[in-house]
Tab-separated table of C-alpha atoms in Angstrom:
chain	number	residue	atom	x	y	z
A	32	MET	CA	60.338	80.716	-27.292
A	33	HIS	CA	61.576	79.730	-23.878
A	34	ARG	CA	62.732	76.234	-23.115
A	35	HIS	CA	64.372	74.852	-20.059
A	36	LEU	CA	67.773	73.353	-20.742
A	37	HIS	CA	68.332	70.219	-18.752
A	38	THR	CA	72.071	69.838	-18.464
A	39	ALA	CA	75.314	71.344	-19.621
A	40	ALA	CA	77.774	69.249	-21.609
A	41	PRO	CA	80.378	68.265	-18.997
A	42	ALA	CA	83.612	66.445	-19.503
A	43	LEU	CA	82.891	63.088	-21.081
A	44	ALA	CA	83.045	59.662	-19.527
A	45	VAL	CA	82.151	56.800	-21.868
A	46	HIS	CA	79.600	54.229	-20.738
A	47	PRO	CA	79.490	50.801	-22.441
A	48	ILE	CA	76.613	50.461	-24.903
A	49	PRO	CA	75.905	48.104	-27.808
A	50	PRO	CA	78.212	48.680	-30.805
A	51	PHE	CA	75.413	50.072	-32.983
A	52	GLU	CA	73.275	53.160	-33.140
A	53	SER	CA	69.713	53.002	-31.890
A	54	GLU	CA	67.032	55.525	-31.029
A	55	ARG	CA	67.097	54.583	-27.358
A	56	PRO	CA	68.574	57.365	-25.202
A	57	THR	CA	71.746	55.759	-23.893
A	58	PRO	CA	73.642	57.480	-21.061
A	59	LEU	CA	76.502	59.453	-22.542
A	60	LEU	CA	77.758	62.177	-20.291
A	61	ALA	CA	78.703	61.482	-16.704
A	62	PRO	CA	80.495	64.351	-14.960
A	63	ARG	CA	84.086	63.592	-14.121
A	64	ALA	CA	85.742	64.986	-11.043
A	65	ALA	CA	87.408	67.568	-13.267
A	66	ALA	CA	88.192	71.154	-12.416
A	67	THR	CA	84.783	72.791	-12.211
A	68	ARG	CA	83.213	75.689	-10.417
A	69	PRO	CA	79.545	76.323	-9.664
A	70	SER	CA	77.532	78.173	-12.286
A	71	PRO	CA	75.812	81.381	-11.178
A	72	ALA	CA	72.059	81.715	-11.254
A	73	PRO	CA	71.039	82.249	-14.866
A	74	GLY	CA	70.209	85.763	-15.960
A	75	PRO	CA	67.744	86.757	-18.654
A	76	MET	CA	68.495	85.581	-22.178
A	77	PRO	CA	67.027	86.795	-25.461
A	78	GLU	CA	64.005	84.913	-26.762
A	79	GLY	CA	64.858	81.308	-27.648
A	80	ARG	CA	68.339	81.425	-26.141
A	81	ARG	CA	68.832	79.944	-22.680
A	82	ARG	CA	72.023	79.093	-20.856
A	83	PRO	CA	72.684	75.931	-18.826
A	84	ALA	CA	70.747	75.753	-15.582
A	85	ALA	CA	72.491	76.877	-12.416
A	86	GLY	CA	74.115	74.086	-10.467
A	87	ASP	CA	75.176	72.097	-13.519
A	88	GLY	CA	78.759	73.212	-12.981
A	89	THR	CA	80.947	75.119	-15.413
A	90	PRO	CA	84.377	73.814	-16.417
A	91	ASP	CA	87.270	75.831	-15.009
A	92	PHE	CA	88.330	77.320	-18.313
A	93	ALA	CA	91.049	79.429	-16.677
A	94	ALA	CA	92.856	76.221	-15.716
A	95	LEU	CA	91.927	74.227	-18.815
A	96	PHE	CA	93.125	76.908	-21.219
A	97	ALA	CA	95.997	78.431	-19.276
A	98	PRO	CA	98.447	80.384	-21.456
A	99	ARG	CA	101.190	78.348	-23.044
A	100	ASP	CA	103.870	78.784	-25.660
A	101	ARG	CA	101.961	79.132	-28.929
A	102	ARG	CA	104.779	77.387	-30.746
A	103	ALA	CA	103.966	74.253	-28.756
A	104	GLY	CA	100.587	73.600	-30.351
A	105	GLY	CA	99.355	76.485	-32.463
A	106	TRP	CA	96.270	78.585	-31.736
A	107	ARG	CA	93.697	77.465	-29.208
A	108	PRO	CA	90.832	79.268	-27.465
A	109	THR	CA	91.481	81.658	-24.607
A	110	PRO	CA	89.531	80.965	-21.387
A	111	ARG	CA	86.888	83.558	-22.260
A	112	THR	CA	86.565	82.249	-25.815
A	113	ALA	CA	86.228	78.677	-24.525
A	114	HIS	CA	83.518	79.739	-22.063
A	115	LEU	CA	81.595	81.541	-24.798
A	116	LEU	CA	81.766	78.668	-27.299
A	117	HIS	CA	80.925	76.081	-24.639
A	118	THR	CA	77.828	78.076	-23.691
A	119	ALA	CA	76.692	78.352	-27.323
A	120	LEU	CA	77.255	74.644	-27.992
A	121	VAL	CA	75.442	73.493	-24.844
A	122	VAL	CA	72.426	75.666	-25.665
A	123	LEU	CA	72.323	74.377	-29.241
A	124	ALA	CA	72.623	70.760	-28.066
A	125	ASP	CA	69.616	71.043	-25.800
A	126	GLN	CA	67.616	72.917	-28.411
A	127	ALA	CA	68.457	70.208	-30.971
A	128	TYR	CA	67.387	67.406	-28.621
A	129	ASP	CA	64.124	69.279	-28.016
A	130	ASP	CA	63.618	69.719	-31.766
A	131	ALA	CA	64.305	66.022	-32.401
A	132	LEU	CA	61.696	65.062	-29.808
A	133	HIS	CA	59.172	67.460	-31.276
A	134	LEU	CA	59.767	66.433	-34.897
A	135	ALA	CA	60.137	62.681	-34.360
A	136	GLY	CA	60.365	61.399	-37.951
A	137	ARG	CA	58.315	64.117	-39.619
A	138	PHE	CA	59.424	65.977	-42.724
A	139	LEU	CA	60.540	69.335	-41.391
A	140	PRO	CA	58.305	71.621	-43.521
A	141	HIS	CA	55.287	69.758	-42.144
A	142	ALA	CA	56.175	70.887	-38.626
A	143	ASP	CA	55.358	74.245	-37.098
A	144	PRO	CA	58.499	76.323	-37.781
A	145	ALA	CA	57.740	78.456	-34.736
A	146	ALA	CA	58.328	75.365	-32.590
A	147	LEU	CA	61.841	74.737	-33.946
A	148	GLU	CA	65.148	76.254	-32.923
A	149	VAL	CA	67.890	74.345	-34.766
A	150	PHE	CA	66.904	72.009	-37.594
A	151	HIS	CA	65.246	74.650	-39.771
A	152	ARG	CA	68.700	76.303	-39.878
A	153	LEU	CA	70.271	73.293	-41.589
A	154	PRO	CA	70.428	72.819	-45.391
A	155	PRO	CA	67.172	71.672	-47.026
A	156	HIS	CA	68.601	68.272	-47.973
A	157	THR	CA	68.582	67.429	-44.228
A	158	TRP	CA	64.915	68.263	-43.661
A	159	ALA	CA	63.712	64.718	-44.360
A	160	ALA	CA	66.072	63.193	-41.792
A	161	ASP	CA	64.722	60.651	-39.309
A	162	ARG	CA	64.724	60.945	-35.524
A	163	LEU	CA	68.000	59.072	-35.056
A	164	TRP	CA	69.796	61.344	-37.515
A	165	ARG	CA	68.497	64.384	-35.634
A	166	ARG	CA	69.620	62.978	-32.301
A	167	ARG	CA	73.062	62.326	-33.750
A	168	MET	CA	73.163	65.944	-34.878
A	169	ALA	CA	72.264	67.055	-31.353
A	170	ARG	CA	75.105	64.883	-30.057
A	171	ALA	CA	77.521	66.662	-32.411
A	172	PHE	CA	77.037	69.860	-30.379
A	173	ASP	CA	77.674	67.895	-27.181
A	174	ASP	CA	80.820	66.308	-28.614
A	175	LEU	CA	82.354	69.701	-29.387
A	176	ALA	CA	81.292	71.112	-26.006
A	177	GLY	CA	82.932	68.066	-24.428
A	178	ASP	CA	86.181	68.869	-26.237
A	179	LEU	CA	86.200	72.280	-24.578
A	180	ALA	CA	85.294	70.817	-21.181
A	181	ASP	CA	88.343	68.557	-21.537
A	182	GLY	CA	90.613	71.492	-22.355
A	183	ARG	CA	90.893	70.779	-26.066
A	184	ARG	CA	90.318	72.995	-29.074
A	185	PRO	CA	86.947	72.001	-30.629
A	186	THR	CA	87.998	70.507	-33.955
A	187	PRO	CA	85.177	69.049	-36.087
A	188	THR	CA	85.614	65.410	-37.065
A	189	CYS	CA	82.762	65.268	-39.611
A	190	THR	CA	80.331	67.464	-41.543
A	191	ALA	CA	77.769	67.389	-38.718
A	192	GLU	CA	80.297	68.764	-36.232
A	193	GLU	CA	81.559	71.292	-38.754
A	194	THR	CA	78.005	72.573	-39.146
A	195	ALA	CA	77.480	72.507	-35.378
A	196	LEU	CA	80.542	74.689	-34.840
A	197	GLN	CA	79.366	77.089	-37.546
A	198	LEU	CA	76.032	77.548	-35.757
A	199	ALA	CA	77.787	78.048	-32.411
A	200	VAL	CA	79.986	80.772	-33.892
A	201	GLU	CA	76.904	82.414	-35.424
A	202	ASP	CA	75.139	82.392	-32.044
A	203	ALA	CA	78.169	83.486	-30.005
A	204	PRO	CA	77.445	87.258	-30.198
A	205	VAL	CA	74.020	86.709	-28.629
A	206	HIS	CA	75.527	84.829	-25.692
A	207	LEU	CA	78.391	87.300	-25.338
A	208	GLU	CA	75.926	90.105	-24.656
A	209	VAL	CA	74.821	88.185	-21.556
A	210	LEU	CA	78.216	86.833	-20.491
A	211	ARG	CA	79.773	90.303	-20.508
A	212	ASP	CA	77.599	91.156	-17.498
A	213	GLU	CA	78.375	88.002	-15.524
A	214	ALA	CA	80.952	87.885	-12.765
A	215	ASP	CA	82.156	84.374	-13.559
A	216	HIS	CA	82.996	85.374	-17.131
A	217	HIS	CA	84.765	88.545	-16.000
A	218	ALA	CA	86.765	86.472	-13.512
A	219	LEU	CA	88.419	84.615	-16.378
A	220	PRO	CA	91.775	86.072	-17.444
A	221	GLU	CA	91.557	88.615	-20.224
A	222	HIS	CA	93.589	88.079	-23.365
A	223	GLU	CA	94.143	90.173	-26.479
A	224	ASP	CA	92.924	87.234	-28.576
A	225	ASP	CA	89.591	86.838	-26.755
A	226	TYR	CA	86.631	85.910	-28.972
A	227	GLY	CA	88.798	85.054	-31.952
A	228	HIS	CA	86.733	81.937	-32.535
A	229	ALA	CA	85.958	82.626	-36.207
A	230	ARG	CA	89.349	81.155	-37.106
A	231	LEU	CA	88.012	77.741	-36.056
A	232	LEU	CA	85.811	77.587	-39.145
A	233	LEU	CA	87.661	75.547	-41.766
A	234	ARG	CA	85.520	74.017	-44.480
A	235	HIS	CA	86.484	70.454	-45.373
A	236	ARG	CA	83.899	69.461	-47.944
A	237	ASP	CA	80.742	70.988	-49.337
A	238	GLY	CA	77.586	69.314	-50.578
A	239	ARG	CA	77.936	66.046	-48.665
A	240	CYS	CA	74.761	63.991	-48.725
A	241	ARG	CA	72.812	63.717	-45.491
A	242	ALA	CA	73.866	60.085	-44.952
A	243	ALA	CA	77.540	61.115	-44.981
A	244	TRP	CA	77.277	63.914	-42.410
A	245	PHE	CA	78.621	61.656	-39.655
A	246	THR	CA	81.334	59.974	-41.744
A	247	PRO	CA	84.689	60.943	-40.178
A	248	PHE	CA	87.026	63.151	-42.163
A	249	ASP	CA	89.852	61.051	-40.733
A	250	ASP	CA	89.302	57.613	-39.169
A	251	ARG	CA	92.165	58.288	-36.748
A	252	ARG	CA	90.150	61.110	-35.170
A	253	ALA	CA	86.720	59.479	-35.212
A	254	ARG	CA	84.514	59.673	-32.101
A	255	ASP	CA	83.880	56.530	-30.079
A	256	PRO	CA	80.785	54.957	-31.709
A	257	ARG	CA	79.759	53.460	-28.324
A	258	ARG	CA	79.355	56.792	-26.573
A	259	GLY	CA	75.543	56.928	-26.735
A	260	PHE	CA	73.454	60.040	-26.135
A	261	ARG	CA	73.145	62.429	-23.202
A	262	ARG	CA	69.359	62.704	-23.596
């Protein structure tokens, strides 16, 4: 299935919104004047997997993830790893927003599975989620992509983000097949630790109920609840 992806997940700039969650699409992501470079025209992707549209701008991962003394902060993605994960997360975010729009508040098995790209991959106890829950899940992909666009290691803050990162790592090989042939990816510095993203997957808790998927693991690292939604 081919779908057009509307925007990449750029560096985040918070816009004031009411201090509660609603189903209204509130502006979330406004591009900052960060180090970016134009994206090339998109090449062909496998069925159901599209990259951000050309012209959205790609973060300058070479600058954001420049080599540094590993003793200063432990492992973090190399520029090529960051580019790969950012691509996977942005694609999943847009697919999840599309799924949420298509499903609305319907029980997932009642929907046409051929029309879905993300939510059928989640555990069955999430299949009865409402539209707001699904939009919050889509935002979890954006939040992690925003971490990378800000030059930070994508570290999940809740079960939803942990699951989002797991799906991005699962999808990374598909995107790597395309990125290997792209000049902008090859222009990033090569490192012996490229594509070592599997080490990011650290399970915090298993079997959390659907209502607790967005409960922060640590309140000191919780996302800003006023950040709204990109779409």
